[in-house]
Amino acid sequence: MSTLRFKVVEEAYGRKAVAVDIPKDRPSDYFGMYVFNRTQMYRYLDHKTYDALVDAIDNKKSLSRELANNVAKGMKVWAMDNGARHYSHWFHPLTDGTAEKHDGFIEHDGKGGVIEEFDGKLLVQQEPDASSFPNGGIRNTFEARGYSAWDISSPAFIIDHTLCIPTIFIAYTGESLDYKTPLLRALNAVDKAGTAVAQFFDENVKHVISYLGWEQEYFLVDKALYAARPDLVMTGRTLMGHESAKNQQLEDHYFGSIPSRVEAFMLDLEIECHKLGIPAKTRHNEVAPNQFELAPIFEETNLANDHNLLLMSLIAEVANKHNFQVLLHEKPFAGVNGSGKHNNWSLGTDTGAMLFSPGKTPKDNLQFMTFLANVMAAVNKHNGLLKASISSATNEHRLGANEAPPAIISMFLGRQVSEVIEKLISTDDDTINFASKEGLKLKNVTQIPELLVDNTDRNRTSPFAFTGNRFEFRAIGSSANCASAMIALNAVVADQLFSFKANVDAKIAAGEIKEKAIIEEVRKLFIENQQIHFDGNGYSDEWKEEAARRGLDCEASVPKIFDAYTTPESIDLFKRIGVFTEVELVARNEVKWEIYAKKLQIESRVLGDLAMNHVIPVATRYQSLLLDNVMKIKEIFGSDDDQMAEQEKETIRRIASHMVAIKEGVIKMVNDRKSANVLESEREKAIAYHDIIKPDMDNIRYHIDKLELMVDNEMWPLPKYRELLFIR
C-alpha cells in the first residue's frame, strides 16, 4: 500500500532526513478507505439492506429497527476488518469542536469470556450524558440525560482504532444541544423552499442541495517555540509581542515556494484526509509568514461541515508528528493577517443544475436572477443575523484588520451582473442576457493562449461576494464550526424563497402569466434590497460611513451583535421554518455570551501572570544592570561624561514608566474582572469584558511590547515574533 521515502527537510537546528509515508497508489486508489461509503456498504450489506439504506439517505427517510440491525451487523464487520476495536457517537456540541465517547465491541458471552457485539440499538441511539457541555440553561447537571442519534446522511469513518458514527445531540426534552441538528433542519428548509421555486422552471426537480466548499487557513509554528509561549498554549494567540521588522509587507510569502518541512507535513495531511474521504485539493502559502491554506472540492453542506471538523482534529495530530504546532486561532499574531475559513456556498438541483450560474437560455437566466434576487433580499433583511453567526471572541480580533472583511455584511456582485440588474430595474425590458466568457488576448505575448474572462471579478474586501457560480462568505473565522454560518444563511434564504413562492403563486392565481409574475417579483426584490449591494472597497472608512447611512448593521461589539439572534424577527423566522425554537435561541445566546466572557477571562489571567511573573522580573533585572552601569560610569568618569550617564538614566526612566504602567494596569484589570464576574447576566458580563477588560489588556500589551524593544534580547523570557513567524 505504501512505502517510506526519505526527504531532507530544514529544521530550526539543522537538516534532517524525515521519513514520509507515501502510498504507491494514486489518491483515487485509497480515497475513502476508512469510510463506510456506498462502496463499502455494497460489499458488507445484503442487497435488500443496501437498497433500503440508500433509499433512506437519498430521500431523507427514517430507518426501521430491523434495517438498523442489519446495517450495524455489516458496519461492525467492516470496522473490525479495518482494525477498529471501539465505536463512538461523534457529535458537535456548542463548543465549535467535536465530542466522542469510546465503547468497546465487547459483551459477556455467559461463559466467562466476551464476544464482539454491535446492534442497531447501539448504532441508532446512545445516551452519552455529556452534561458538562454548554447548554444555556436548557438542562441542569442533575438532569443530565441527553441523546445522540445517527445521522445517516453522513457516513461513518474510522479514526485510529475507533468507528466514529456522526450523530445529532439533543436534550431529554428534545431541544438541540449541538450544531448538526439545526443545520440539518436548515438544509431541509432550503431544500423544500428551493425545490418549490426551482419547479417554476423545471418540474422534474425533486430536491435542492446546499453545497459548501471551505478554505481552511492556519498558522504553523515550531513545537518547541510554541511550548515556550504560555499565551499560545493557553489561549491560541500571542497576548504580547512586538511585530517583527519584516513580516508580510513584501508579500513574498503569499503563493511562494512551500518550505520543505511544511510540504512534507502537507503531503502527510493530504494522504490522511484522502483516506478519510476528505477531498483535499488545494494547498498554498497564505499572506502572513507561517500561514497556509488547505481547500477541498465542494461537497453537500452537512458532509462538508463534518469533514472540516474532522480536518481540524486531524491537522493538529499530523502537525505534531512533524514537530509543528498548528494554530487555528483567527488572530494568533498582531500586525499580520488573521486566519479565516471562507465558506463557498451554492445551491444546486438533483437534476444537475447549479442555481447561481447564468445559463444559455432566457429561462435559465431568469432562474439564475430569481435565486440571486432572493439571496440578496435574505442577506439584506438579515445582515445583522448573518454577522452574529460568524462573530466570536476570537474572530473579533480578525474582522476589519489586515485584509480581513469588515464587520459589516455587504454583497459584491461584479460589473456584468450589476449591469443586468440595473437594466432590469430601470427599464421595462424583461429580457435577461449574460454575455458568454470574453476572450482576453495578451498583446505582444504570442505564445500565451487566449484567456477566458469570467462574468465577475473577485472582491477580496467583501464579506459576501458572488464569484461566478457561488457566493463566498469570507467572514467566517478559522476556528469556527461552519455550521453556525450555514444554519443562518440557509435558513434566511429558505424563508425568503418560501415568501417568494407565495407571492408568485398569488399573482398566478389572479390570472397573471407565470414568467411575468416571476419577473415582477424579481424586479421588486432587486429594487427593495439595493442597499446591501456594494462593489467597492470594504476596507475603507468611507464605506463604514456609507453603510451606516444605508441602514446596515454596523455594531462592532460582539456581545451586542449576538442580540440579532433573539430579535422578534429572528425568533419568528427560525420558528416559522422549524430550525430553532425560542428556547433554543435564547439558550444559544446564553452560551455565546458565556464563552465570550470566559475566553477573555482566561486571556486576562494569562496576561496578568506573564506580565507580573515573566516580564516585570526580567525588566527589573535589566534595569538593575543599567543602574550598575550608571554607577560605574560615574565612578570611572566622574562628571566628565554626564551625557553617557544621562542616556542610560533616560532608558532607566522609560523602563520604569512602562513597568509602573504594567503593574497599575494589571491591578486595574484584576479589579475590573472581579466586578464583571459578579454580574448575574451573561450578556452584561460579556459586555463588561468587551468594554472594560479588553481595553485593559490592550493597554498592558502596549507597555510590554515597548519593553520588549528595550530589554536585553538574551534576557527576554519569551520567543519573539521574528522567531515564531519564520520556519527554518
Coordinates of N, CA and C in Angstrom, one line a residue, residues 425-499:
I425 N -34.1 46.8 -13.4 CA -34.9 47.7 -12.5 C -35.2 49.1 -13.1
S426 N -34.4 49.5 -14.1 CA -34.6 50.8 -14.6 C -35.3 50.9 -15.9
T427 N -35.6 49.8 -16.5 CA -36.4 49.7 -17.8 C -37.5 48.7 -17.7
D428 N -38.4 48.7 -18.7 CA -39.5 47.8 -18.8 C -39.1 46.5 -19.6
D429 N -37.8 46.5 -20.0 CA -37.3 45.3 -20.8 C -37.1 44.1 -19.9
D430 N -37.9 43.1 -20.1 CA -37.8 41.9 -19.3 C -36.8 40.8 -19.8
T431 N -36.1 41.1 -20.9 CA -35.1 40.1 -21.4 C -33.9 40.2 -20.5
I432 N -33.4 39.0 -20.2 CA -32.2 38.9 -19.3 C -31.1 38.1 -20.1
N433 N -30.1 38.8 -20.4 CA -29.0 38.2 -21.2 C -27.6 38.4 -20.5
F434 N -26.8 37.4 -20.5 CA -25.5 37.5 -20.0 C -24.5 37.1 -21.1
A435 N -23.5 37.9 -21.3 CA -22.5 37.7 -22.3 C -21.7 36.4 -21.9
S436 N -21.4 35.6 -22.9 CA -20.5 34.5 -22.6 C -19.1 35.0 -22.2
K437 N -18.3 34.0 -21.7 CA -17.0 34.4 -21.3 C -16.2 35.1 -22.4
E438 N -15.7 36.3 -22.1 CA -15.0 37.0 -23.2 C -13.5 36.5 -23.3
G439 N -13.0 36.6 -24.5 CA -11.6 36.2 -24.7 C -10.7 37.4 -24.4
L440 N -9.6 37.1 -23.7 CA -8.6 38.2 -23.4 C -7.3 37.7 -24.0
K441 N -6.9 38.4 -25.1 CA -5.6 38.1 -25.7 C -4.5 39.1 -25.3
L442 N -3.5 38.6 -24.7 CA -2.4 39.4 -24.3 C -1.6 40.0 -25.5
K443 N -1.4 41.3 -25.4 CA -0.7 41.9 -26.5 C 0.8 41.6 -26.4
N444 N 1.4 41.3 -27.6 CA 2.9 41.1 -27.7 C 3.4 39.9 -26.9
V445 N 2.5 39.0 -26.6 CA 2.9 37.7 -26.0 C 2.2 36.6 -26.7
T446 N 2.7 36.3 -27.9 CA 2.0 35.4 -28.8 C 2.0 34.0 -28.3
Q447 N 2.9 33.6 -27.5 CA 2.9 32.2 -27.1 C 1.9 31.8 -26.0
I448 N 1.2 32.8 -25.4 CA 0.2 32.6 -24.4 C -1.2 32.5 -25.1
P449 N -1.9 31.4 -24.8 CA -3.3 31.2 -25.4 C -4.3 32.3 -24.9
E450 N -5.3 32.4 -25.7 CA -6.4 33.4 -25.3 C -7.0 32.9 -24.0
L451 N -7.2 33.9 -23.1 CA -7.8 33.6 -21.7 C -9.3 33.9 -21.8
L452 N -10.1 33.1 -21.1 CA -11.5 33.3 -20.9 C -11.8 34.0 -19.6
V453 N -12.4 35.2 -19.7 CA -12.6 36.1 -18.5 C -14.0 35.8 -18.0
D454 N -14.1 35.6 -16.7 CA -15.4 35.3 -16.0 C -16.3 36.5 -16.0
N455 N -17.6 36.3 -15.7 CA -18.6 37.4 -15.7 C -18.5 38.2 -14.4
T456 N -17.6 37.9 -13.5 CA -17.5 38.7 -12.3 C -16.0 38.6 -11.9
D457 N -15.5 39.7 -11.3 CA -14.2 39.8 -10.7 C -14.3 39.2 -9.3
R458 N -13.2 39.2 -8.6 CA -13.3 38.8 -7.2 C -13.0 40.0 -6.4
N459 N -13.8 40.3 -5.4 CA -13.6 41.4 -4.5 C -13.1 40.8 -3.1
R460 N -11.9 41.0 -2.8 CA -11.3 40.4 -1.6 C -11.7 41.2 -0.4
T461 N -12.4 42.3 -0.5 CA -12.7 43.1 0.7 C -14.2 42.9 1.0
S462 N -14.9 42.1 0.3 CA -16.3 41.9 0.5 C -16.5 40.6 1.4
P463 N -17.4 40.7 2.4 CA -17.6 39.6 3.3 C -18.5 38.6 2.6
F464 N -19.3 39.0 1.6 CA -20.2 38.1 0.9 C -20.2 38.4 -0.6
A465 N -19.4 37.7 -1.3 CA -19.1 38.0 -2.7 C -19.6 36.9 -3.6
F466 N -20.3 37.4 -4.7 CA -20.6 36.5 -5.8 C -19.4 36.2 -6.6
T467 N -19.0 35.0 -6.9 CA -17.8 34.7 -7.5 C -18.0 33.7 -8.7
G468 N -19.1 33.8 -9.4 CA -19.3 33.1 -10.7 C -20.4 32.1 -10.6
N469 N -20.4 31.1 -9.7 CA -21.5 30.2 -9.6 C -21.8 29.9 -8.1
R470 N -21.3 30.8 -7.3 CA -21.4 30.6 -5.8 C -21.2 31.9 -5.1
F471 N -21.5 31.9 -3.8 CA -21.2 33.1 -3.0 C -20.1 32.7 -2.0
E472 N -19.1 33.6 -1.9 CA -18.0 33.3 -0.9 C -18.3 34.1 0.3
F473 N -18.7 33.4 1.4 CA -18.9 34.1 2.7 C -17.6 34.1 3.4
R474 N -16.9 35.2 3.3 CA -15.5 35.3 3.7 C -15.3 35.6 5.2
A475 N -16.4 35.9 5.9 CA -16.2 36.4 7.3 C -16.1 35.3 8.3
I476 N -16.2 34.1 8.0 CA -16.2 33.0 9.0 C -14.7 32.9 9.5
G477 N -14.6 32.7 10.8 CA -13.3 32.5 11.4 C -12.7 31.1 11.2
S478 N -11.4 31.1 11.3 CA -10.7 29.8 11.0 C -11.0 28.7 12.1
S479 N -11.3 29.1 13.3 CA -11.5 28.1 14.3 C -13.0 27.7 14.5
A480 N -13.9 28.4 13.7 CA -15.3 28.2 13.9 C -15.8 26.9 13.3
N481 N -17.0 26.5 13.8 CA -17.8 25.4 13.2 C -18.6 26.1 12.0
C482 N -18.3 25.6 10.8 CA -19.0 26.2 9.7 C -20.5 26.2 9.8
A483 N -21.0 25.3 10.6 CA -22.5 25.1 10.7 C -23.1 26.4 11.2
S484 N -22.5 27.2 12.1 CA -23.1 28.4 12.6 C -23.5 29.3 11.5
A485 N -22.6 29.6 10.5 CA -22.9 30.5 9.4 C -23.8 29.8 8.4
M486 N -23.7 28.5 8.2 CA -24.5 27.8 7.2 C -26.0 27.6 7.7
I487 N -26.1 27.5 9.0 CA -27.5 27.5 9.6 C -28.2 28.8 9.3
A488 N -27.5 29.9 9.6 CA -28.2 31.2 9.4 C -28.4 31.5 7.9
L489 N -27.4 31.2 7.1 CA -27.5 31.6 5.7 C -28.6 30.7 5.0
N490 N -28.6 29.4 5.2 CA -29.6 28.6 4.5 C -31.0 28.9 5.1
A491 N -31.1 29.2 6.4 CA -32.4 29.5 7.0 C -33.0 30.8 6.4
V492 N -32.2 31.8 6.3 CA -32.8 33.1 5.8 C -33.1 33.0 4.4
V493 N -32.3 32.3 3.6 CA -32.6 32.1 2.2 C -33.9 31.2 2.0
A494 N -34.0 30.2 2.8 CA -35.2 29.3 2.7 C -36.4 30.2 3.0
D495 N -36.4 31.0 4.1 CA -37.5 31.8 4.4 C -37.9 32.7 3.3
Q496 N -36.9 33.3 2.7 CA -37.2 34.3 1.6 C -37.8 33.5 0.4
L497 N -37.3 32.4 0.1 CA -37.8 31.6 -1.0 C -39.3 31.2 -0.8
F498 N -39.6 30.8 0.5 CA -41.0 30.5 0.8 C -41.9 31.7 0.5
S499 N -41.4 32.9 0.9 CA -42.2 34.1 0.7 C -42.3 34.4 -0.8

